[in-house]
CSV table of C-alpha atoms and ligand atoms in Angstrom, one decimal:
chain,number,residue,atom,x,y,z
A,336,MET,CA,-150.1,137.6,27.7
A,337,LEU,CA,-146.1,137.6,28.1
A,338,GLY,CA,-145.4,138.3,31.8
A,339,ASN,CA,-142.2,139.7,32.6
A,340,PHE,CA,-138.6,139.2,33.1
A,341,SER,CA,-135.3,138.3,33.4
A,342,TYR,CA,-133.3,135.8,32.4
A,343,SER,CA,-130.1,135.2,32.7
A,344,ASN,CA,-128.1,131.1,33.0
A,345,PRO,CA,-124.4,131.5,34.1
A,346,THR,CA,-123.3,127.8,33.7
A,347,LYS,CA,-121.2,127.5,30.7
A,348,LEU,CA,-121.5,124.3,28.3
A,349,PHE,CA,-119.2,122.0,26.5
A,350,PHE,CA,-121.3,120.1,24.0
A,351,GLY,CA,-120.4,116.4,22.2
A,352,ASP,CA,-117.7,114.0,22.0
A,353,LYS,CA,-114.7,115.9,22.4
A,354,SER,CA,-115.4,118.4,25.9
A,355,LEU,CA,-114.0,116.9,28.1
A,356,ASP,CA,-111.0,118.2,26.7
A,357,TYR,CA,-112.1,121.6,28.2
A,358,LEU,CA,-111.8,120.2,31.4
A,359,HIS,CA,-108.6,120.8,31.9
A,360,LYS,CA,-109.1,124.4,30.9
A,361,GLU,CA,-112.1,125.0,33.6
A,362,LEU,CA,-109.4,123.5,36.2
A,363,LYS,CA,-106.7,126.6,35.9
A,364,ASN,CA,-110.1,129.0,37.5
A,365,TYR,CA,-109.6,127.1,40.2
A,366,GLY,CA,-107.7,127.3,43.3
A,367,PRO,CA,-105.5,123.1,44.0
A,368,THR,CA,-108.4,121.4,46.0
A,369,VAL,CA,-110.8,119.1,43.9
A,370,LEU,CA,-114.1,117.2,45.5
A,371,LEU,CA,-115.1,114.6,43.0
A,372,THR,CA,-118.3,113.5,43.3
A,373,TYR,CA,-119.8,110.6,42.0
A,374,GLY,CA,-123.2,107.8,42.8
A,375,GLY,CA,-122.8,104.0,43.2
A,376,GLY,CA,-119.2,102.7,41.3
A,377,SER,CA,-120.9,103.4,36.8
A,378,ILE,CA,-117.4,105.4,36.3
A,379,LYS,CA,-115.3,102.7,36.7
A,380,LYS,CA,-117.0,101.2,34.9
A,381,ASN,CA,-117.3,103.0,32.4
A,382,GLY,CA,-114.0,104.3,32.4
A,383,ILE,CA,-115.3,107.9,33.4
A,384,TYR,CA,-113.2,108.0,36.1
A,385,ASP,CA,-110.6,107.4,34.3
A,386,ALA,CA,-110.2,109.5,31.4
A,387,VAL,CA,-111.3,112.6,34.8
A,388,THR,CA,-108.9,111.7,37.5
A,389,LYS,CA,-106.4,112.2,34.3
A,390,ILE,CA,-107.1,114.7,34.4
A,391,LEU,CA,-106.8,116.3,37.1
A,392,ARG,CA,-103.1,115.4,38.2
A,393,GLU,CA,-102.1,116.7,34.7
A,394,GLU,CA,-103.9,119.3,36.1
A,395,GLY,CA,-102.1,119.2,39.6
A,396,LYS,CA,-105.1,119.4,42.0
A,397,CYS,CA,-104.6,117.0,45.2
A,398,ILE,CA,-108.0,114.6,44.5
A,399,VAL,CA,-110.7,114.3,47.7
A,400,GLU,CA,-112.8,111.3,47.1
A,401,LEU,CA,-116.3,112.1,48.1
A,402,SER,CA,-118.2,108.4,47.0
A,403,GLY,CA,-121.6,107.1,47.1
A,404,VAL,CA,-124.1,109.0,46.0
A,405,MET,CA,-127.3,107.2,45.9
A,406,PRO,CA,-129.8,107.7,44.0
A,407,ASN,CA,-132.3,110.1,45.7
A,408,PRO,CA,-128.9,111.3,47.7
A,409,THR,CA,-130.6,111.6,51.5
A,410,VAL,CA,-129.6,114.2,54.3
A,411,GLU,CA,-127.3,111.7,55.9
A,412,LYS,CA,-125.7,112.2,52.5
A,413,LEU,CA,-125.1,115.9,53.0
A,414,TYR,CA,-124.4,116.7,55.9
A,415,GLU,CA,-121.1,114.3,55.2
A,416,GLY,CA,-120.1,115.2,52.6
A,417,ALA,CA,-120.4,119.2,54.3
A,418,LYS,CA,-118.2,118.1,56.8
A,419,MET,CA,-115.8,116.0,54.2
A,420,ALA,CA,-115.5,118.7,51.7
A,421,ARG,CA,-115.7,122.0,54.5
A,422,GLU,CA,-112.3,120.0,56.8
A,423,ASN,CA,-111.0,119.1,53.2
A,424,ASN,CA,-110.9,123.4,52.4
A,425,VAL,CA,-111.8,122.5,48.7
A,426,ASP,CA,-112.1,125.0,45.8
A,427,LEU,CA,-113.9,123.2,43.2
A,428,ILE,CA,-116.3,120.2,43.6
A,429,LEU,CA,-116.8,118.0,40.8
A,430,ALA,CA,-119.7,116.4,40.4
A,431,VAL,CA,-119.6,113.3,37.6
A,432,GLY,CA,-122.8,111.8,37.7
A,433,GLY,CA,-126.6,112.2,38.1
A,434,GLY,CA,-128.5,114.5,38.8
A,435,SER,CA,-128.5,112.6,41.7
A,436,THR,CA,-124.5,113.5,41.9
A,437,ILE,CA,-125.1,117.4,41.0
A,438,ASP,CA,-127.6,118.6,42.8
A,439,TYR,CA,-126.3,116.8,45.7
A,440,ALA,CA,-123.3,118.4,44.9
A,441,LYS,CA,-124.9,121.8,44.5
A,442,GLY,CA,-126.0,120.6,47.9
A,443,VAL,CA,-122.9,120.4,49.2
A,444,SER,CA,-121.4,123.4,48.0
A,445,CYS,CA,-123.9,126.3,49.9
A,446,SER,CA,-123.7,123.5,53.0
A,447,ALA,CA,-120.0,123.3,53.2
A,448,TRP,CA,-119.8,126.5,55.1
A,449,CYS,CA,-123.3,126.9,56.0
A,450,GLU,CA,-123.5,127.4,60.2
A,451,GLU,CA,-126.9,126.0,60.3
A,452,ASP,CA,-128.5,122.9,59.8
A,453,PRO,CA,-128.4,122.6,55.9
A,454,TRP,CA,-131.7,120.7,56.9
A,455,GLU,CA,-133.6,123.8,57.8
A,456,LYS,CA,-132.4,126.3,56.3
A,457,TYR,CA,-132.5,125.1,52.6
A,458,TYR,CA,-134.9,121.8,52.3
A,459,THR,CA,-137.4,123.2,55.0
A,460,ARG,CA,-136.8,127.5,54.8
A,461,MET,CA,-136.8,127.8,51.4
A,462,GLU,CA,-132.9,129.6,52.0
A,463,GLU,CA,-130.9,131.3,49.9
A,464,ALA,CA,-127.5,130.9,50.9
A,465,SER,CA,-125.9,133.8,53.7
A,466,CYS,CA,-122.0,131.9,53.7
A,467,LYS,CA,-119.6,130.8,51.1
A,468,VAL,CA,-120.6,128.7,48.2
A,469,ILE,CA,-118.2,126.8,47.0
A,470,PRO,CA,-118.5,126.5,42.6
A,471,VAL,CA,-119.7,123.3,41.6
A,472,GLY,CA,-118.4,121.4,37.9
A,473,ALA,CA,-120.0,119.0,36.4
A,474,ILE,CA,-120.3,116.3,34.2
A,475,LEU,CA,-123.4,114.8,33.1
A,476,THR,CA,-123.7,110.7,32.6
A,477,MET,CA,-126.9,110.4,32.2
A,478,VAL,CA,-129.9,113.0,30.8
A,479,GLY,CA,-132.9,114.2,32.1
A,480,THR,CA,-133.4,117.1,35.1
A,481,GLY,CA,-131.4,120.0,33.5
A,482,SER,CA,-129.2,119.8,37.0
A,483,GLU,CA,-126.4,120.0,34.6
A,484,MET,CA,-127.6,124.1,34.0
A,485,ASN,CA,-129.8,124.9,36.7
A,486,GLY,CA,-130.2,125.4,40.1
A,487,GLY,CA,-132.6,122.4,41.7
A,488,SER,CA,-130.8,120.0,44.3
A,489,VAL,CA,-133.5,117.5,45.4
A,490,ILE,CA,-132.2,115.7,48.7
A,491,THR,CA,-134.4,112.5,50.8
A,492,ASN,CA,-135.3,112.9,54.3
A,493,HIS,CA,-135.7,108.9,55.5
A,494,LYS,CA,-137.1,110.3,58.5
A,495,LEU,CA,-139.7,113.1,57.7
A,496,GLY,CA,-140.7,110.7,55.0
A,497,LEU,CA,-139.5,113.8,53.1
A,498,LYS,CA,-138.4,114.4,49.5
A,499,VAL,CA,-137.5,118.1,48.3
A,500,GLY,CA,-136.9,120.0,45.7
A,501,LYS,CA,-135.2,123.4,47.1
A,502,VAL,CA,-134.2,125.8,43.5
A,503,PHE,CA,-131.5,127.0,44.5
A,504,GLY,CA,-130.5,131.0,42.9
A,505,SER,CA,-128.4,131.5,40.4
A,506,TYR,CA,-124.9,131.5,42.7
A,507,ALA,CA,-125.3,127.8,42.6
A,508,PHE,CA,-126.2,126.7,39.0
A,509,PRO,CA,-122.9,124.8,37.9
A,510,LYS,CA,-120.2,127.5,37.2
A,511,PHE,CA,-119.4,124.5,33.8
A,512,ALA,CA,-120.9,121.6,32.8
A,513,ILE,CA,-119.2,119.2,30.1
A,514,LEU,CA,-122.4,117.4,28.1
A,515,ASN,CA,-121.1,114.3,26.6
A,516,PRO,CA,-123.6,112.0,24.6
A,517,GLU,CA,-121.4,108.7,24.8
A,518,PHE,CA,-121.2,109.0,28.3
A,519,THR,CA,-124.4,107.9,28.6
A,520,PHE,CA,-124.5,104.9,26.3
A,521,THR,CA,-124.2,102.7,29.8
A,522,VAL,CA,-126.8,103.9,31.4
A,523,PRO,CA,-129.1,100.8,31.7
A,524,GLN,CA,-132.1,101.1,30.1
A,525,TYR,CA,-134.8,101.2,32.4
A,526,GLN,CA,-133.3,104.6,33.6
A,527,MET,CA,-132.5,105.9,30.3
A,528,VAL,CA,-136.6,105.9,29.5
A,529,ALA,CA,-137.3,106.6,33.2
A,530,GLY,CA,-134.4,110.9,32.7
A,531,PHE,CA,-136.9,110.4,28.8
A,532,PHE,CA,-140.2,110.8,31.2
A,533,ASP,CA,-138.5,113.4,33.4
A,534,ILE,CA,-137.4,115.1,30.0
A,535,MET,CA,-141.1,115.2,29.2
A,536,SER,CA,-142.5,115.6,32.5
A,537,HIS,CA,-140.6,118.8,33.0
A,538,ILE,CA,-141.4,120.4,29.6
A,539,MET,CA,-145.3,119.2,30.1
A,540,GLU,CA,-145.5,120.7,34.1
A,541,GLN,CA,-143.8,124.0,32.4
A,542,TYR,CA,-146.4,123.8,29.0
A,543,PHE,CA,-149.9,122.4,30.9
A,544,SER,CA,-150.3,125.9,32.9
A,545,ASP,CA,-151.6,129.2,31.3
A,546,ALA,CA,-154.2,129.9,28.5
A,547,ASP,CA,-151.0,131.8,26.8
A,548,ASP,CA,-150.0,131.5,22.9
A,549,ASN,CA,-146.4,132.4,23.4
A,550,THR,CA,-142.9,131.6,22.8
A,551,SER,CA,-142.7,129.2,25.5
A,552,ASP,CA,-145.2,127.2,24.5
A,553,TYR,CA,-144.3,127.0,21.2
A,554,ILE,CA,-139.7,126.1,22.0
A,555,ALA,CA,-141.9,123.5,24.7
A,556,GLU,CA,-143.3,121.7,22.3
A,557,GLY,CA,-140.7,121.6,19.4
A,558,LEU,CA,-138.5,120.1,22.3
A,559,MET,CA,-141.2,118.1,22.7
A,560,LYS,CA,-140.9,116.7,19.4
A,561,SER,CA,-137.7,116.2,19.1
A,562,LEU,CA,-138.0,113.4,22.5
A,563,ILE,CA,-140.4,111.5,21.0
A,564,HIS,CA,-138.8,111.2,17.5
A,565,SER,CA,-135.2,110.4,18.8
A,566,SER,CA,-136.7,108.4,22.2
A,567,ARG,CA,-137.6,106.2,19.7
A,568,ILE,CA,-134.5,105.6,18.3
A,569,ALA,CA,-133.2,105.7,21.4
A,570,VAL,CA,-134.0,102.8,22.6
A,571,LYS,CA,-133.8,100.5,19.7
A,572,ASN,CA,-130.7,101.4,19.4
A,573,PRO,CA,-128.7,102.8,22.7
A,574,LYS,CA,-126.3,103.5,21.0
A,575,ASP,CA,-127.7,105.7,18.3
A,576,TYR,CA,-125.5,109.1,19.0
A,577,GLU,CA,-127.5,111.6,17.4
A,578,ALA,CA,-130.6,110.1,18.6
A,579,ARG,CA,-128.1,110.1,21.9
A,580,SER,CA,-127.2,114.1,21.5
A,581,ASN,CA,-129.8,115.6,21.1
A,582,ILE,CA,-131.7,114.1,23.4
A,583,MET,CA,-129.2,115.3,26.0
A,584,TRP,CA,-129.4,118.7,25.0
A,585,THR,CA,-133.3,118.5,24.9
A,586,SER,CA,-132.8,117.6,28.3
A,587,THR,CA,-130.9,120.5,29.3
A,588,TRP,CA,-133.5,123.4,27.8
A,589,ALA,CA,-136.4,121.2,28.7
A,590,LEU,CA,-135.5,122.8,33.0
A,591,ASN,CA,-132.9,125.6,32.9
A,592,THR,CA,-135.7,128.8,33.5
A,593,LEU,CA,-135.8,129.1,29.4
A,594,ILE,CA,-139.2,127.8,28.4
A,595,SER,CA,-140.6,129.1,32.3
A,596,LYS,CA,-140.3,132.5,31.5
A,597,GLY,CA,-143.0,134.8,31.2
A,598,LYS,CA,-145.6,132.1,31.6
A,599,THR,CA,-147.0,130.5,34.9
A,600,THR,CA,-146.0,127.4,35.1
A,601,ASP,CA,-147.6,123.5,37.3
A,602,TRP,CA,-144.6,121.4,39.4
A,603,GLU,CA,-148.1,118.8,41.1
A,604,VAL,CA,-147.0,115.9,38.8
A,605,HIS,CA,-143.3,115.9,40.8
A,606,MET,CA,-144.7,116.6,43.7
A,607,ILE,CA,-147.0,113.9,43.7
A,608,GLY,CA,-143.9,112.1,42.5
A,609,GLN,CA,-141.4,112.6,44.9
A,610,ALA,CA,-143.8,112.1,47.3
A,611,MET,CA,-143.7,109.1,46.0
A,612,GLY,CA,-140.2,108.6,45.8
A,613,ALA,CA,-139.8,109.1,49.4
A,614,ILE,CA,-141.9,106.0,50.8
A,615,THR,CA,-140.6,104.1,48.3
A,616,ASP,CA,-137.0,105.8,46.5
A,617,ALA,CA,-138.7,104.7,43.3
A,618,THR,CA,-136.7,106.1,40.4
A,619,HIS,CA,-137.8,110.0,39.9
A,620,GLY,CA,-138.4,109.3,36.5
A,621,MET,CA,-140.8,106.6,36.8
A,622,THR,CA,-142.6,108.1,39.9
A,623,LEU,CA,-143.8,110.7,37.3
A,624,ALA,CA,-144.2,108.4,34.6
A,625,ALA,CA,-146.6,106.6,37.0
A,626,VAL,CA,-149.5,109.3,37.6
A,627,SER,CA,-149.6,111.7,35.2
A,628,ILE,CA,-152.3,109.9,33.0
A,629,PRO,CA,-154.3,110.2,35.8
A,630,TYR,CA,-153.4,113.0,36.8
A,631,TYR,CA,-154.1,114.5,33.8
A,632,ARG,CA,-157.4,113.2,33.3
A,633,HIS,CA,-158.3,114.5,36.4
A,634,VAL,CA,-156.8,118.6,36.0
A,635,MET,CA,-157.7,118.7,32.0
A,636,GLU,CA,-161.8,119.9,31.8
A,637,GLY,CA,-159.8,123.6,33.1
A,638,GLY,CA,-157.0,123.9,30.5
A,639,ILE,CA,-159.2,122.1,27.6
A,640,ALA,CA,-157.8,124.2,24.8
A,641,LYS,CA,-153.8,123.1,25.4
A,642,PHE,CA,-154.3,119.8,25.6
A,643,ALA,CA,-156.1,120.5,22.3
A,644,ARG,CA,-153.1,121.7,22.0
A,645,PHE,CA,-151.1,119.8,22.7
A,646,ALA,CA,-152.4,117.1,20.3
A,647,THR,CA,-152.9,118.9,17.6
A,648,ASN,CA,-149.1,120.3,17.6
A,649,VAL,CA,-146.9,117.9,19.7
A,650,TRP,CA,-148.7,114.3,18.0
A,651,ASP,CA,-150.2,115.3,14.7
A,652,ILE,CA,-153.8,114.6,15.4
A,653,GLU,CA,-155.4,115.8,13.0
A,654,ARG,CA,-157.4,118.7,14.3
A,655,SER,CA,-160.9,118.5,11.4
A,656,GLY,CA,-164.8,117.9,12.5
A,657,LYS,CA,-163.3,117.1,16.7
A,658,SER,CA,-163.9,119.5,19.8
A,659,GLU,CA,-161.3,120.2,21.6
A,660,ARG,CA,-162.8,117.4,24.1
A,661,GLU,CA,-161.9,115.1,21.9
A,662,LEU,CA,-158.4,116.1,20.7
A,663,ALA,CA,-158.3,115.9,24.5
A,664,ASP,CA,-158.6,113.3,24.8
A,665,GLU,CA,-156.9,112.0,22.1
A,666,GLY,CA,-153.3,113.9,22.7
A,667,LEU,CA,-153.2,111.4,26.1
A,668,LYS,CA,-153.8,108.8,24.4
A,669,ALA,CA,-151.2,109.5,22.1
A,670,LEU,CA,-149.4,110.6,25.3
A,671,GLU,CA,-150.3,106.9,27.1
A,672,SER,CA,-148.9,104.8,23.6
A,673,TRP,CA,-145.5,106.1,23.7
A,674,MET,CA,-145.0,105.4,27.2
A,675,GLN,CA,-145.8,101.4,26.8
A,676,GLU,CA,-144.1,101.8,23.6
A,677,ILE,CA,-140.5,102.9,24.9
A,678,GLY,CA,-141.2,101.0,28.1
A,679,LEU,CA,-141.9,103.2,31.3
A,680,VAL,CA,-144.2,102.3,34.5
A,681,THR,CA,-147.9,103.7,34.1
A,682,ARG,CA,-148.8,101.7,36.7
A,683,SER,CA,-147.2,103.1,40.5
A,684,SER,CA,-147.5,99.5,42.0
A,685,GLU,CA,-145.5,98.0,39.8
A,686,LEU,CA,-143.6,101.0,42.4
A,687,GLY,CA,-143.8,99.0,45.3
A,688,VAL,CA,-147.4,101.7,46.0
A,689,THR,CA,-150.2,100.5,47.9
A,690,GLU,CA,-153.3,101.2,49.0
A,691,GLU,CA,-151.7,101.4,51.9
A,692,ASN,CA,-148.9,103.9,51.9
A,693,ILE,CA,-151.9,106.6,49.5
A,694,PRO,CA,-152.3,108.5,52.9
A,695,ALA,CA,-148.5,108.7,53.9
A,696,ILE,CA,-147.9,109.9,49.5
A,697,ALA,CA,-151.0,112.5,49.9
A,698,ASP,CA,-149.6,114.1,53.8
A,699,GLY,CA,-145.9,114.7,51.8
A,700,THR,CA,-147.2,115.8,48.5
A,701,PHE,CA,-147.1,120.2,48.3
A,702,LEU,CA,-150.2,121.6,46.9
A,703,LEU,CA,-149.1,124.4,44.3
A,704,ASP,CA,-151.6,126.7,42.4
A,705,GLY,CA,-149.6,126.9,38.8
A,706,GLY,CA,-152.2,124.5,37.1
A,707,TYR,CA,-155.0,123.9,35.8
A,708,LYS,CA,-156.9,123.0,39.4
A,709,GLN,CA,-155.9,123.5,43.0
A,710,LEU,CA,-155.4,120.0,43.6
A,711,THR,CA,-157.2,119.1,47.3
A,712,ARG,CA,-155.3,116.3,49.9
A,713,GLU,CA,-158.7,114.1,48.9
A,714,GLU,CA,-157.4,114.7,44.9
A,715,VAL,CA,-154.4,113.1,45.7
A,716,ILE,CA,-155.7,110.6,47.5
A,717,GLU,CA,-157.7,109.3,44.4
A,718,ILE,CA,-155.5,110.8,41.4
A,719,LEU,CA,-152.8,107.5,43.5
A,720,LYS,CA,-156.2,105.3,43.4
A,721,GLU,CA,-155.9,105.8,39.9
A,722,SER,CA,-152.4,105.4,39.7
A,723,LEU,CA,-153.0,101.7,41.6
B,882,LIG,O1,-124.2,105.5,40.6
B,882,LIG,P1,-124.4,105.1,39.4
B,882,LIG,O2,-123.3,104.0,39.5
B,882,LIG,O3,-123.5,106.4,38.5
B,882,LIG,O4,-125.4,104.9,38.7
B,882,LIG,C1,-126.3,105.8,38.6
B,882,LIG,C2,-127.7,105.4,39.2
B,882,LIG,O5,-127.0,104.6,39.6
B,882,LIG,C3,-127.4,105.4,36.9
B,882,LIG,N1,-126.5,105.7,36.3
B,882,LIG,C4,-125.4,107.0,35.6
B,882,LIG,N2,-125.0,107.6,35.1
B,882,LIG,C5,-124.8,105.9,34.5
B,882,LIG,C6,-125.2,105.3,35.5
B,882,LIG,N3,-125.0,104.0,35.5
B,882,LIG,C7,-124.4,104.1,34.5
B,882,LIG,N4,-123.8,103.5,32.8
B,882,LIG,C8,-124.0,105.7,33.4
B,882,LIG,N5,-123.4,106.1,32.1
B,882,LIG,O6,-128.4,105.7,37.0
B,882,LIG,C9,-128.8,105.6,38.1
B,882,LIG,C10,-129.3,106.5,38.5
B,882,LIG,O7,-129.3,108.2,38.4
B,882,LIG,P2,-129.2,109.1,39.2
B,882,LIG,O8,-128.3,110.8,38.8
B,882,LIG,O9,-130.0,109.0,40.7
B,882,LIG,O10,-130.6,109.5,37.8
B,882,LIG,P3,-131.4,110.8,37.7
B,882,LIG,O11,-129.9,112.0,36.6
B,882,LIG,O12,-132.7,111.0,37.4
B,882,LIG,O13,-131.5,112.4,38.3
B,882,LIG,C11,-132.7,112.1,39.6
B,882,LIG,C12,-132.9,112.5,40.5
B,882,LIG,O14,-132.7,113.9,40.5
B,882,LIG,C13,-133.7,114.9,41.0
B,882,LIG,C14,-133.9,114.0,41.8
B,882,LIG,O15,-135.6,114.0,42.4
B,882,LIG,C15,-133.5,112.2,41.9
B,882,LIG,O16,-133.5,112.7,43.2
B,882,LIG,N6,-134.6,115.8,40.0
B,882,LIG,C16,-133.3,116.9,40.5
B,882,LIG,C17,-133.9,118.1,38.9
B,882,LIG,C18,-132.7,119.7,39.5
B,882,LIG,N7,-132.0,119.6,38.9
B,882,LIG,O17,-133.3,120.3,38.9
B,882,LIG,C19,-135.3,118.3,39.0
B,882,LIG,C20,-135.9,116.7,39.1
B,882,LIG,O18,-136.7,116.9,38.7
B,882,LIG,C21,-135.9,115.6,39.5
B,882,LIG,O19,-136.0,116.2,40.8
B,883,LIG,ZN1,-138.0,116.0,37.3
């Protein structure tokens, strides 16, 4: 049964190769000081920085720059940004980058005026913001996380060996997000395919939970089919606008709260992947790729009908004469071959994980109960060993 829910998403999207033009109009809604935040410099090489700062200057904004947001942004960087945003009394945080930069901007937006340690308040006690929250705008340059239209903000605390995802309420969603598929053309192939798997994983985390045959599952299947189709084109030709634009749109819908409505969700692959990320600092999508197949094999029995449906409805595997178990196996094999075909990591050892790291990764893994089997720490260890 589709459960009770409310649905609204406050992020205004501008999509397409001309979408940056809308920044002019959006900027008029905010005060004069803009905190421009970005990563390690890719936007300076591909011209996006020049295009954005030109518009900011034309709109008479005072630009405060906060660069060097690293992939898997750290708590120390969060403190630095919060201090800078507060000292400059900024009116808007404009994040230009991938999930790391946008997640980071949301963290800063809720931390700048927070009177407590934001790590404790948001990423440990998981509380909502009770201070002034600075509005965030996003210009997306790499797809995968869905951060452009959700409240997620993942921060890594290396000292504690933890990578934690806080999901803020709608007050912290980007007020607007600019999605120009051409901005993603320069993403290195490794990052690009990691992003593709992140999208797939977001959909699977919401799909592989509950026995229901509800609308969300049909939407999820459509999104997965679109992603699989376009990913095959994009790996051969990363500048294929049609493929990159469809993937960008799929990515946003994969994690903007729509497809989880009225159903339970899993998220255990992300819990293991994030714990692995905290120890190795590996690329998020690759950590998910490294553990997904062993994880799904481990839990498959509890949701065999859904895994069989995944085989037929997503991978077009012929049903006739096969048991649900056989179909479920074939579906996972199809997933694995697609992963190999597009060039994903399928072993955690490729990310530097060793047998010795496994206990620490298991310790950092939050155990959730939304999937087909609630894992114990020992089972996480088993899955991690199998992933090596
Ligand atoms: O830092 P720069 O120089 O910009 O380079 C980045 C970075 O090295 C590069 N890049 C991005 N756009 C580019 C580009 N290089 C060339 N051309 C471009 N157009 O790509 C690298 C990776 O960027 P990053 O932002 O780290 O990747 P992604 O978008 O995958 O974000 C990962 C972070 O998001 C979190 C992850 O845990 C991780 O910390 N997540 C956020 C979620 C959310 N908000 O809901 C959910 C996800 O499950 C995920 O956990
Ligand atoms: Zn993810």
